[in-house]
CSV table of C-alpha atoms in Angstrom, one decimal:
chain,number,residue,atom,x,y,z
A,1409,MET,CA,66.8,224.9,122.4
A,1410,SER,CA,65.4,222.6,125.2
A,1411,LYS,CA,62.4,221.9,123.0
A,1412,THR,CA,64.7,220.8,120.2
A,1413,PHE,CA,66.6,218.5,122.6
A,1414,SER,CA,63.3,217.0,123.8
A,1415,VAL,CA,62.2,216.2,120.2
A,1416,ILE,CA,65.6,214.7,119.5
A,1417,ALA,CA,65.4,212.6,122.7
A,1418,ILE,CA,61.9,211.3,121.7
A,1419,CYS,CA,63.1,210.4,118.3
A,1420,LEU,CA,66.1,208.6,119.6
A,1421,THR,CA,64.0,206.7,122.1
A,1422,SER,CA,61.6,205.7,119.3
A,1423,LEU,CA,64.5,204.6,117.1
A,1424,CYS,CA,66.0,202.6,119.9
A,1425,ALA,CA,62.7,200.9,120.6
A,1426,ASN,CA,62.2,200.1,116.9
A,1427,ALA,CA,65.8,198.8,116.7
A,1428,VAL,CA,65.2,196.5,119.7
A,1429,ALA,CA,62.0,195.2,118.2
A,1430,GLN,CA,63.6,194.6,114.9
A,1431,ASP,CA,66.5,192.8,116.6
A,1432,ALA,CA,63.9,190.6,118.4
A,1433,ASN,CA,62.2,189.8,115.2
A,1434,THR,CA,65.5,188.7,113.7
A,1435,VAL,CA,66.4,186.6,116.7
A,1436,VAL,CA,63.0,184.9,116.5
A,1437,ALA,CA,63.3,184.2,112.8
A,1438,ASN,CA,66.8,182.8,113.2
A,1439,ALA,CA,65.7,180.6,116.1
A,1440,GLN,CA,62.7,179.3,114.2
A,1441,LYS,CA,64.9,178.5,111.2
A,1442,ALA,CA,67.4,176.7,113.4
A,1443,LEU,CA,64.6,174.5,114.8
A,1444,GLY,CA,63.4,173.7,111.3
A,1445,ASP,CA,60.5,176.2,110.8
A,1446,LEU,CA,58.1,173.4,112.0
A,1447,LYS,CA,54.3,173.3,111.9
A,1448,SER,CA,54.3,170.5,114.5
A,1449,ILE,CA,56.6,168.2,116.3
A,1450,THR,CA,56.3,165.0,118.4
A,1451,TYR,CA,58.8,163.5,120.7
A,1452,SER,CA,58.9,160.5,123.0
A,1453,GLY,CA,61.0,158.8,125.6
A,1454,ALA,CA,61.1,158.2,129.4
A,1455,ALA,CA,59.5,160.8,131.7
A,1456,ARG,CA,59.3,161.4,135.4
A,1457,ASP,CA,56.6,163.6,137.1
A,1458,VAL,CA,55.3,164.5,140.5
A,1459,ALA,CA,52.2,165.1,142.5
A,1460,PHE,CA,52.9,168.8,142.8
A,1461,GLN,CA,53.6,170.1,146.4
A,1462,GLN,CA,53.4,166.5,147.7
A,1463,CYS,CA,55.9,164.2,149.2
A,1464,GLY,CA,57.4,161.8,146.6
A,1465,SER,CA,56.9,158.1,146.2
A,1466,ASN,CA,56.8,155.6,143.4
A,1467,ALA,CA,56.2,151.9,142.9
A,1468,ALA,CA,59.8,151.0,143.5
A,1469,ASP,CA,60.3,153.4,146.5
A,1470,MET,CA,57.1,153.7,148.6
A,1471,ILE,CA,58.5,155.8,151.4
A,1472,CYS,CA,58.6,159.6,150.9
A,1473,ARG,CA,62.1,161.1,151.3
A,1474,GLY,CA,61.1,164.7,150.7
A,1475,THR,CA,59.3,167.2,148.5
A,1476,HIS,CA,58.9,165.5,145.1
A,1477,ASP,CA,61.5,162.9,146.1
A,1478,PRO,CA,61.4,160.3,144.7
A,1479,MET,CA,59.7,161.3,141.4
A,1480,ARG,CA,57.3,158.9,139.6
A,1481,PRO,CA,58.5,157.2,136.4
A,1482,SER,CA,56.5,157.1,133.2
A,1483,ASN,CA,58.0,155.1,130.3
A,1484,ASN,CA,56.6,155.3,126.8
A,1485,TYR,CA,55.9,159.0,127.2
A,1486,VAL,CA,54.7,160.9,124.0
A,1487,ARG,CA,54.2,164.6,123.4
A,1488,VAL,CA,52.8,166.4,120.4
A,1489,ILE,CA,53.0,170.1,119.8
A,1490,ASP,CA,50.8,171.5,117.0
A,1491,LEU,CA,51.8,175.1,116.2
A,1492,THR,CA,49.0,175.6,113.8
A,1493,GLY,CA,46.3,175.1,116.4
A,1494,PRO,CA,48.1,176.0,118.5
A,1495,ALA,CA,47.8,173.1,120.9
A,1496,SER,CA,49.8,170.5,122.8
A,1497,ARG,CA,49.2,167.1,124.4
A,1498,HIS,CA,51.3,164.7,126.3
A,1499,ARG,CA,50.6,161.2,127.7
A,1500,GLY,CA,52.4,158.4,129.5
A,1501,PRO,CA,51.5,155.3,131.5
A,1502,THR,CA,52.4,155.1,135.2
A,1503,ASN,CA,52.2,152.3,137.8
A,1504,ASN,CA,52.6,154.2,141.0
A,1505,PRO,CA,50.9,154.4,144.4
A,1506,ALA,CA,47.4,155.9,144.2
A,1507,GLY,CA,48.1,158.5,146.9
A,1508,GLY,CA,46.5,159.2,150.3
A,1509,GLY,CA,48.9,156.9,152.1
A,1510,ALA,CA,48.3,153.9,149.8
A,1511,THR,CA,51.4,151.8,148.8
A,1512,ASN,CA,49.8,149.5,146.3
A,1513,PRO,CA,50.9,150.5,142.8
A,1514,MET,CA,48.0,151.3,140.5
A,1515,PRO,CA,48.0,151.6,136.7
A,1516,ALA,CA,47.2,155.1,135.6
A,1517,THR,CA,48.0,157.6,132.8
A,1518,ILE,CA,49.5,161.1,133.1
A,1519,PHE,CA,47.8,163.4,130.6
A,1520,GLN,CA,48.1,167.1,130.0
A,1521,GLN,CA,46.9,169.3,127.2
A,1522,VAL,CA,46.6,172.8,126.0
A,1523,THR,CA,43.6,173.3,123.7
A,1524,PRO,CA,43.5,176.1,121.1
A,1525,GLN,CA,41.1,177.9,123.3
A,1526,GLN,CA,43.4,177.6,126.3
A,1527,ALA,CA,46.3,178.7,124.1
A,1528,ASP,CA,44.7,182.1,123.6
A,1529,VAL,CA,46.9,184.4,125.6
A,1530,SER,CA,43.9,186.4,126.8
A,1531,GLN,CA,42.9,183.3,128.8
A,1532,PRO,CA,44.3,182.1,132.2
A,1533,TRP,CA,48.0,181.8,132.0
A,1534,ILE,CA,48.0,178.6,134.1
A,1535,ASN,CA,46.2,176.8,131.3
A,1536,SER,CA,48.4,177.9,128.4
A,1537,LEU,CA,51.9,178.2,129.8
A,1538,GLU,CA,52.7,174.5,129.2
A,1539,LEU,CA,52.6,175.2,125.5
A,1540,TYR,CA,54.5,178.5,125.6
A,1541,ILE,CA,57.4,177.2,127.8
A,1542,THR,CA,58.4,174.8,125.0
A,1543,PRO,CA,61.0,176.3,122.6
A,1544,TRP,CA,58.5,176.0,119.6
A,1545,GLY,CA,55.6,177.4,121.5
A,1546,PHE,CA,57.7,180.2,123.0
A,1547,LEU,CA,58.9,181.4,119.6
A,1548,LYS,CA,55.3,181.3,118.2
A,1549,GLY,CA,54.2,183.5,121.1
A,1550,ALA,CA,57.2,185.8,120.7
A,1551,THR,CA,56.2,186.4,117.1
A,1552,ALA,CA,52.6,187.3,118.0
A,1553,ASN,CA,53.2,189.3,121.2
A,1554,HIS,CA,55.8,191.9,120.4
A,1555,ALA,CA,58.9,190.3,121.9
A,1556,MET,CA,61.8,192.5,123.0
A,1557,ALA,CA,65.4,191.4,123.0
A,1558,SER,CA,68.2,191.9,125.6
A,1559,ARG,CA,71.5,190.4,126.4
A,1560,ARG,CA,71.9,188.4,129.6
A,1561,LYS,CA,74.1,185.7,131.3
A,1562,ALA,CA,72.7,182.5,132.8
A,1563,ASP,CA,74.7,179.6,134.2
A,1564,GLY,CA,77.9,181.3,133.0
A,1565,ARG,CA,76.7,181.5,129.4
A,1566,ASN,CA,75.8,184.6,127.3
A,1567,TYR,CA,72.3,184.6,125.8
A,1568,THR,CA,70.0,186.8,123.8
A,1569,VAL,CA,66.9,186.9,125.9
A,1570,LEU,CA,63.5,187.3,124.2
A,1571,THR,CA,60.8,188.6,126.5
A,1572,TRP,CA,57.0,188.9,125.9
A,1573,SER,CA,53.8,189.0,128.0
A,1574,PRO,CA,50.5,187.4,127.4
A,1575,VAL,CA,47.4,189.7,127.2
A,1576,VAL,CA,45.9,188.2,130.4
A,1577,LYS,CA,46.9,189.9,133.6
A,1578,ALA,CA,47.7,188.4,137.0
A,1579,PRO,CA,45.1,188.7,139.9
A,1580,SER,CA,47.1,191.7,141.1
A,1581,GLY,CA,46.8,193.4,137.8
A,1582,LYS,CA,50.5,193.0,137.0
A,1583,SER,CA,51.6,191.6,133.6
A,1584,TYR,CA,52.9,188.1,133.4
A,1585,VAL,CA,56.4,187.8,131.8
A,1586,ILE,CA,58.0,185.0,129.8
A,1587,ASN,CA,61.7,184.8,128.9
A,1588,GLY,CA,63.3,182.6,126.3
A,1589,TYR,CA,67.2,182.2,126.3
A,1590,VAL,CA,68.6,181.9,122.8
A,1591,ASN,CA,72.2,180.7,122.5
A,1592,GLU,CA,74.9,181.6,120.0
A,1593,GLN,CA,73.6,178.7,117.7
A,1594,ASN,CA,70.1,180.3,117.7
A,1595,ILE,CA,68.7,177.4,119.9
A,1596,VAL,CA,66.4,178.1,122.8
A,1597,ASP,CA,68.1,176.5,125.8
A,1598,ARG,CA,65.7,177.6,128.5
A,1599,VAL,CA,62.3,179.3,129.0
A,1600,GLU,CA,61.0,180.8,132.2
A,1601,THR,CA,57.9,182.4,133.5
A,1602,TRP,CA,56.2,183.1,136.8
A,1603,LEU,CA,52.8,182.1,138.1
A,1604,GLY,CA,51.0,183.2,141.3
A,1605,ASP,CA,50.6,180.3,143.7
A,1606,ASN,CA,48.9,180.5,147.0
A,1607,ILE,CA,51.8,178.8,148.8
A,1608,MET,CA,54.7,179.5,146.6
A,1609,GLY,CA,54.0,183.2,145.8
A,1610,ASP,CA,55.4,184.4,142.5
A,1611,MET,CA,56.4,180.8,141.6
A,1612,HIS,CA,59.3,180.6,139.1
A,1613,ILE,CA,58.7,178.1,136.4
A,1614,LEU,CA,61.8,177.1,134.5
A,1615,ALA,CA,62.2,174.6,131.6
A,1616,THR,CA,65.6,173.8,130.4
A,1617,TYR,CA,66.4,172.0,127.1
A,1618,THR,CA,69.8,170.4,126.7
A,1619,GLY,CA,71.6,167.9,124.5
A,1620,TRP,CA,70.0,169.3,121.3
A,1621,LYS,CA,70.7,167.0,118.3
A,1622,ASP,CA,69.3,165.9,115.0
A,1623,PHE,CA,66.7,163.1,115.4
A,1624,GLY,CA,66.6,161.9,111.8
A,1625,GLY,CA,65.9,165.3,110.3
A,1626,VAL,CA,64.5,167.3,113.2
A,1627,MET,CA,66.3,169.2,115.9
A,1628,ALA,CA,65.1,168.4,119.4
A,1629,PRO,CA,66.6,168.3,122.9
A,1630,SER,CA,67.6,165.0,124.4
A,1631,LYS,CA,66.9,166.2,128.0
A,1632,ILE,CA,64.0,168.3,129.2
A,1633,VAL,CA,63.8,169.4,132.9
A,1634,GLN,CA,61.1,171.6,134.4
A,1635,THR,CA,61.2,173.0,137.9
A,1636,ARG,CA,58.6,175.0,139.8
A,1637,GLY,CA,59.6,177.2,142.7
A,1638,GLY,CA,63.1,175.6,142.4
A,1639,TRP,CA,61.6,172.1,143.0
A,1640,PRO,CA,61.6,169.2,140.6
A,1641,PHE,CA,58.4,169.0,138.6
A,1642,PHE,CA,58.8,167.2,135.3
A,1643,GLU,CA,61.6,165.5,133.3
A,1644,VAL,CA,62.0,163.8,129.9
A,1645,GLU,CA,64.8,161.8,128.4
A,1646,VAL,CA,64.0,162.2,124.7
A,1647,THR,CA,64.8,159.1,122.6
A,1648,ALA,CA,62.9,159.9,119.4
A,1649,ALA,CA,61.4,163.0,117.6
A,1650,LYS,CA,59.6,163.6,114.3
A,1651,ALA,CA,58.8,166.8,112.4
A,1652,ASN,CA,55.3,167.5,111.1
A,1653,PRO,CA,53.7,164.1,111.8
A,1654,VAL,CA,50.8,163.4,109.6
A,1655,ASP,CA,48.7,162.1,112.5
A,1656,VAL,CA,49.2,165.1,114.7
A,1657,ALA,CA,45.5,165.4,115.6
A,1658,THR,CA,45.2,161.8,116.9
A,1659,LEU,CA,48.8,161.1,118.0
A,1660,VAL,CA,48.1,161.5,121.7
A,1661,PRO,CA,44.5,160.6,122.5
A,1662,PRO,CA,43.1,161.4,125.9
A,1663,PRO,CA,42.9,158.5,128.3
A,1664,PRO,CA,39.7,157.4,130.1
A,1665,ALA,CA,38.6,160.1,132.5
A,1666,ALA,CA,39.4,158.0,135.6
A,1667,GLY,CA,43.0,157.7,134.5
A,1668,ARG,CA,43.9,161.3,134.0
A,1669,GLY,CA,46.3,163.3,136.1
A,1670,GLY,CA,50.0,164.2,136.3
A,1671,ALA,CA,52.1,167.2,135.4
A,1672,GLY,CA,50.6,170.4,134.1
A,1673,GLY,CA,47.0,169.9,135.0
A,1674,GLY,CA,44.5,172.7,134.3
A,1675,ALA,CA,43.0,175.3,136.7
A,1676,PRO,CA,40.5,174.3,139.3
A,1677,GLY,CA,36.8,174.4,138.4
A,1678,GLY,CA,35.2,177.7,138.0
A,1679,GLY,CA,32.4,179.3,140.0
A,1680,ALA,CA,32.3,181.2,143.2
A,1681,PRO,CA,33.0,179.2,146.3
A,1682,ALA,CA,30.1,178.6,148.7
A,1683,PRO,CA,30.1,180.8,151.8
A,1684,LEU,CA,31.7,179.1,154.8
A,1685,THR,CA,29.9,178.9,158.1
A,1686,VAL,CA,32.1,177.9,161.0
A,1687,THR,CA,30.8,175.9,163.9
A,1688,SER,CA,32.8,175.1,167.0
A,1689,GLU,CA,32.9,172.1,169.3
A,1690,LYS,CA,34.2,172.6,172.8
A,1691,LEU,CA,36.7,169.9,173.7
A,1692,GLY,CA,37.6,171.4,177.1
A,1693,ASP,CA,38.2,174.8,178.8
A,1694,GLY,CA,39.7,177.0,176.1
A,1695,VAL,CA,40.0,174.2,173.5
A,1696,TYR,CA,37.7,174.1,170.5
A,1697,ARG,CA,37.4,172.2,167.2
A,1698,LEU,CA,36.5,174.4,164.3
A,1699,THR,CA,34.7,173.0,161.3
A,1700,THR,CA,32.7,174.1,158.3
A,1701,GLY,CA,30.8,170.8,158.0
A,1702,ALA,CA,31.0,168.1,155.3
A,1703,GLY,CA,34.3,168.4,153.3
A,1704,SER,CA,35.9,170.6,155.9
A,1705,TYR,CA,39.5,170.9,156.8
A,1706,ASP,CA,39.2,171.1,160.6
A,1707,SER,CA,41.4,173.0,163.0
A,1708,VAL,CA,41.7,172.9,166.8
A,1709,ILE,CA,42.4,176.1,168.8
A,1710,VAL,CA,44.1,176.0,172.2
A,1711,GLU,CA,44.0,178.9,174.6
A,1712,PHE,CA,47.2,179.6,176.6
A,1713,LYS,CA,47.6,182.3,179.2
A,1714,ASP,CA,48.8,185.0,176.8
A,1715,TYR,CA,48.1,183.7,173.4
A,1716,VAL,CA,46.2,181.2,171.2
A,1717,MET,CA,47.7,178.2,169.3
A,1718,MET,CA,45.9,177.0,166.2
A,1719,LEU,CA,46.5,173.4,165.1
A,1720,GLU,CA,46.3,173.5,161.3
A,1721,ALA,CA,45.3,176.6,159.4
A,1722,GLY,CA,42.3,175.4,157.4
A,1723,GLN,CA,42.3,175.3,153.6
A,1724,PRO,CA,42.0,177.4,151.4
A,1725,GLU,CA,42.6,181.0,152.4
A,1726,ALA,CA,38.8,181.6,152.9
A,1727,ARG,CA,38.6,178.9,155.5
A,1728,GLY,CA,41.8,180.2,157.2
A,1729,LEU,CA,40.4,183.7,157.4
A,1730,ALA,CA,37.0,182.3,158.7
A,1731,TYR,CA,38.9,180.3,161.4
A,1732,ILE,CA,40.8,183.4,162.4
A,1733,ALA,CA,37.6,185.3,162.8
A,1734,GLU,CA,35.9,182.5,164.8
A,1735,THR,CA,39.0,182.2,167.1
A,1736,LYS,CA,38.8,185.9,167.9
A,1737,LYS,CA,35.1,185.5,168.8
A,1738,LEU,CA,35.7,182.4,171.0
A,1739,ILE,CA,39.0,183.7,172.6
A,1740,PRO,CA,39.0,187.5,172.4
A,1741,ASN,CA,41.9,189.8,173.2
A,1742,LYS,CA,44.6,187.2,172.7
A,1743,PRO,CA,46.9,186.9,169.6
A,1744,ILE,CA,47.2,183.8,167.5
A,1745,ARG,CA,50.9,183.3,168.2
A,1746,TYR,CA,51.3,179.8,166.7
A,1747,VAL,CA,49.9,177.7,163.9
A,1748,MET,CA,50.9,174.1,163.7
A,1749,ASN,CA,51.1,172.6,160.2
A,1750,THR,CA,50.6,168.8,160.2
A,1751,HIS,CA,52.5,168.4,156.9
A,1752,PRO,CA,53.2,170.6,153.8
A,1753,HIS,CA,51.0,169.0,151.2
A,1754,SER,CA,49.1,171.5,149.1
A,1755,ASP,CA,45.7,170.6,150.7
A,1756,HIS,CA,47.1,171.3,154.1
A,1757,THR,CA,48.9,174.6,153.5
A,1758,GLY,CA,46.2,176.8,151.8
A,1759,GLY,CA,45.3,178.7,155.0
A,1760,LEU,CA,48.9,179.4,156.1
A,1761,PRO,CA,49.3,182.7,154.2
A,1762,ALA,CA,46.4,184.1,156.1
A,1763,LEU,CA,48.0,183.0,159.4
A,1764,VAL,CA,51.4,184.5,158.3
A,1765,ALA,CA,49.6,187.8,157.6
A,1766,GLU,CA,48.0,187.5,161.1
A,1767,GLY,CA,51.6,187.4,162.5
A,1768,ALA,CA,51.5,183.7,163.7
A,1769,THR,CA,54.6,181.6,163.7
A,1770,ILE,CA,54.4,178.3,161.8
A,1771,ILE,CA,55.3,175.2,163.8
A,1772,THR,CA,56.3,172.4,161.4
A,1773,GLN,CA,58.5,169.3,161.4
A,1774,LYS,CA,62.2,170.0,160.6
A,1775,ASN,CA,62.0,168.3,157.2
A,1776,ASN,CA,59.5,170.9,156.0
A,1777,GLU,CA,61.4,174.0,157.0
A,1778,GLU,CA,63.2,174.7,153.7
A,1779,PHE,CA,60.1,174.2,151.6
A,1780,LEU,CA,57.8,176.4,153.7
A,1781,ASP,CA,60.5,179.1,154.3
A,1782,ARG,CA,61.3,179.4,150.6
A,1783,ALA,CA,57.7,179.2,149.5
A,1784,LEU,CA,56.0,181.6,151.9
A,1785,ASN,CA,58.9,184.2,151.8
A,1786,THR,CA,58.8,184.4,148.0
A,1787,PRO,CA,57.4,187.8,146.8
A,1788,ARG,CA,53.7,187.8,146.0
A,1789,THR,CA,53.4,190.5,143.3
A,1790,LEU,CA,51.2,188.4,141.1
A,1791,LEU,CA,48.6,187.6,143.8
A,1792,ASN,CA,45.8,189.6,145.4
A,1793,ASP,CA,45.4,187.6,148.6
A,1794,VAL,CA,45.7,188.7,152.2
A,1795,LEU,CA,49.4,188.1,152.5
A,1796,ALA,CA,50.1,190.0,149.3
A,1797,LYS,CA,48.1,192.9,150.6
A,1798,ASN,CA,49.8,192.7,154.1
A,1799,PRO,CA,53.3,191.3,153.4
A,1800,LYS,CA,55.0,189.8,156.4
A,1801,LYS,CA,58.0,187.5,156.6
A,1802,ALA,CA,57.0,183.9,157.5
A,1803,LYS,CA,58.4,182.9,160.9
A,1804,ILE,CA,59.0,179.2,161.3
A,1805,GLU,CA,59.7,177.1,164.4
A,1806,THR,CA,60.6,173.5,163.9
A,1807,VAL,CA,60.1,170.2,165.7
A,1808,SER,CA,62.7,167.5,165.3
A,1809,GLU,CA,61.1,164.5,167.1
A,1810,LYS,CA,59.2,166.0,170.0
A,1811,LYS,CA,58.4,169.4,171.4
A,1812,VAL,CA,56.2,170.5,174.3
A,1813,TYR,CA,54.4,173.8,174.5
A,1814,SER,CA,53.2,174.6,178.1
A,1815,ASP,CA,52.5,177.6,180.3
A,1816,GLY,CA,52.1,175.6,183.5
A,1817,THR,CA,48.3,175.1,183.1
A,1818,ARG,CA,48.0,174.2,179.4
A,1819,THR,CA,50.1,171.6,177.5
A,1820,VAL,CA,50.3,170.6,173.9
A,1821,GLU,CA,52.8,167.9,172.9
A,1822,MET,CA,53.9,167.5,169.3
A,1823,TYR,CA,55.5,164.4,167.8
A,1824,HIS,CA,57.2,163.6,164.5
A,1825,VAL,CA,55.6,160.4,163.2
A,1826,SER,CA,58.0,158.4,161.1
A,1827,PRO,CA,58.5,156.3,159.1
A,1828,VAL,CA,55.1,156.5,157.3
A,1829,PRO,CA,54.6,156.4,153.5
A,1830,HIS,CA,52.7,159.7,153.0
A,1831,SER,CA,55.2,162.3,154.2
A,1832,ASN,CA,58.6,162.5,155.9
A,1833,GLY,CA,57.5,165.6,157.8
A,1834,LEU,CA,54.3,164.7,159.6
A,1835,LEU,CA,53.4,166.1,163.0
A,1836,ILE,CA,50.7,165.0,165.4
A,1837,ALA,CA,49.5,167.0,168.4
A,1838,TYR,CA,48.5,165.5,171.7
A,1839,LEU,CA,46.6,167.3,174.4
A,1840,PRO,CA,47.1,165.2,177.6
A,1841,LYS,CA,44.6,167.0,179.8
A,1842,GLU,CA,41.8,166.7,177.2
A,1843,LYS,CA,43.0,163.3,176.0
A,1844,VAL,CA,42.8,164.5,172.4
A,1845,LEU,CA,45.0,163.4,169.5
A,1846,PHE,CA,45.0,165.7,166.4
A,1847,GLN,CA,46.4,164.5,163.1
A,1848,GLY,CA,46.2,165.1,159.4
A,1849,ASP,CA,45.7,162.4,156.7
A,1850,PHE,CA,45.6,159.3,159.0
A,1851,SER,CA,42.0,158.9,157.9
A,1852,LEU,CA,40.1,155.9,159.1
A,1853,PRO,CA,38.6,153.7,156.4
A,1854,ALA,CA,35.0,153.6,155.5
A,1855,PRO,CA,33.0,150.8,157.3
A,1856,GLY,CA,33.9,147.4,156.0
A,1857,GLN,CA,37.1,148.7,154.2
A,1858,PRO,CA,40.6,147.9,155.3
A,1859,ALA,CA,43.0,150.6,156.6
A,1860,ASN,CA,45.7,151.7,154.2
A,1861,ASP,CA,49.4,151.2,155.0
A,1862,HIS,CA,49.7,154.8,156.2
A,1863,VAL,CA,47.2,154.3,159.0
A,1864,LYS,CA,48.7,150.9,159.8
A,1865,ALA,CA,52.1,152.6,160.3
A,1866,LEU,CA,50.7,155.1,162.8
A,1867,VAL,CA,49.4,152.6,165.4
A,1868,PRO,CA,52.8,151.1,166.4
A,1869,ILE,CA,54.2,154.6,166.6
A,1870,LEU,CA,51.4,155.6,169.0
A,1871,GLU,CA,51.9,152.4,171.0
A,1872,LYS,CA,55.6,153.2,171.4
A,1873,LEU,CA,54.8,156.8,172.5
A,1874,ASN,CA,52.1,155.5,174.9
A,1875,LEU,CA,49.8,158.4,174.5
A,1876,ASN,CA,46.7,158.2,176.6
A,1877,PHE,CA,44.0,159.7,174.2
A,1878,ASP,CA,40.3,159.1,173.8
A,1879,ARG,CA,39.3,161.5,171.0
A,1880,TYR,CA,40.9,161.0,167.5
A,1881,ILE,CA,40.5,164.2,165.4
A,1882,ASN,CA,41.5,164.4,161.8
A,1883,VAL,CA,42.1,167.5,159.7
A,1884,HIS,CA,39.8,165.9,157.1
A,1885,THR,CA,36.5,166.1,159.0
A,1886,SER,CA,34.7,162.9,159.9
A,1887,ALA,CA,30.9,162.5,159.8
A,1888,THR,CA,30.8,161.5,163.5
A,1889,PRO,CA,33.3,161.8,166.3
A,1890,GLN,CA,36.1,159.2,166.3
A,1891,THR,CA,37.9,157.6,169.1
A,1892,LYS,CA,41.1,155.6,169.9
A,1893,ALA,CA,38.9,152.5,169.9
A,1894,ASP,CA,37.9,153.3,166.3
A,1895,LEU,CA,41.5,153.6,165.2
A,1896,TRP,CA,42.5,150.4,166.9
A,1897,LYS,CA,39.6,148.5,165.4
A,1898,ALA,CA,40.5,149.8,161.9
A,1899,VAL,CA,43.8,148.1,162.1
A,1900,GLY,CA,42.5,144.9,163.6
A,1901,LYS,CA,43.4,145.4,167.2
């Protein structure tokens, strides 16, 4: 009898699975029909993008207010999606600050594409997802990758949710997942997926499509919003759309190489990273600068009676781990209790997960607390890094305007430097006994070049603070030691 029941149960399970699959196929077919059964589509309008994980600024608003705030406008934006490739490209002109603390608007072009090779779902998900999070690309992927259907509620509305996974696996070995939310009118209102990010963990990527309407014979959304990790990433106000354009192959040509950038860029270049050799420079008793040479992100370690403080965590994870190992050699038998983060830009946070796994508390300016807390305490199931293997809750201690760490013999002072164009959450560290000032991104100009507005903004702040320093150390390593005199000279003092 039990064997009979088992056979019945297996059959019922198989029937249910087939029914769900068939239901998904019907949902996909109805959605494709509602969108016009297109081979390709182009749409255009006014867009806004960000330099991801950077503080926002644009030509009309030079001073950063926060993570991705303000966003950067790009008028005359155009996107084409070719479902037969499949492929996609988008392009739009910008006239925004060039970055690095500059406040002079510079003409540039945002450009992003997914080539047919990148659209292969056995290839890295980071390169193809910009195609598949569009309603049209999602449905094409759902057809080819055995989508399943379920019912779910989002933002107070009932949806049929189609779910499928690309062939490629995450570094952890786990499958990626992509969901498309189909409304009662068979329209895809939202698409979401997750991507492993060294700072933001299992980063949620959500694209919403609202205000669907007929643009002269083709259905398209009038508003597109993409967020990553809950933060603004990309937006489009669509003003025109066209089905099956005859010039689909040449509609969005790539810009000159020097002008490329913007939302949805591809993965970093391949190849194994070069091994890192850490060298140390003694700045005083129990105080060392750690570097890996040209191109390094330098750190300073400071020995207190019972613990060590690291100023900046290095970047990326490999450098952070190398600095932890070097710290334990130089100052054995004391835990790294604190790591100061100068500011939360992506090139200054890469080593933080390694320090969180080590048990260190992050010291950061108050304006960065929400970003780092949300990012570093997001699950890391897609990653295979040291924090994913040794999960710990990120502990954060904030500085409003000034904070002093001292044990009676050792003192480190931290100051919020504001206003400056580059970030609203910048900290500098001052060691009064050693007369050392440690900072990130206030890089001195090359000989004969003028200082940018970011560096110029620092000097009056330092004059007001009246810090008596001789050595001027930047996270971005300098070819030779730099001094207060070098900083003053750079700004014409």
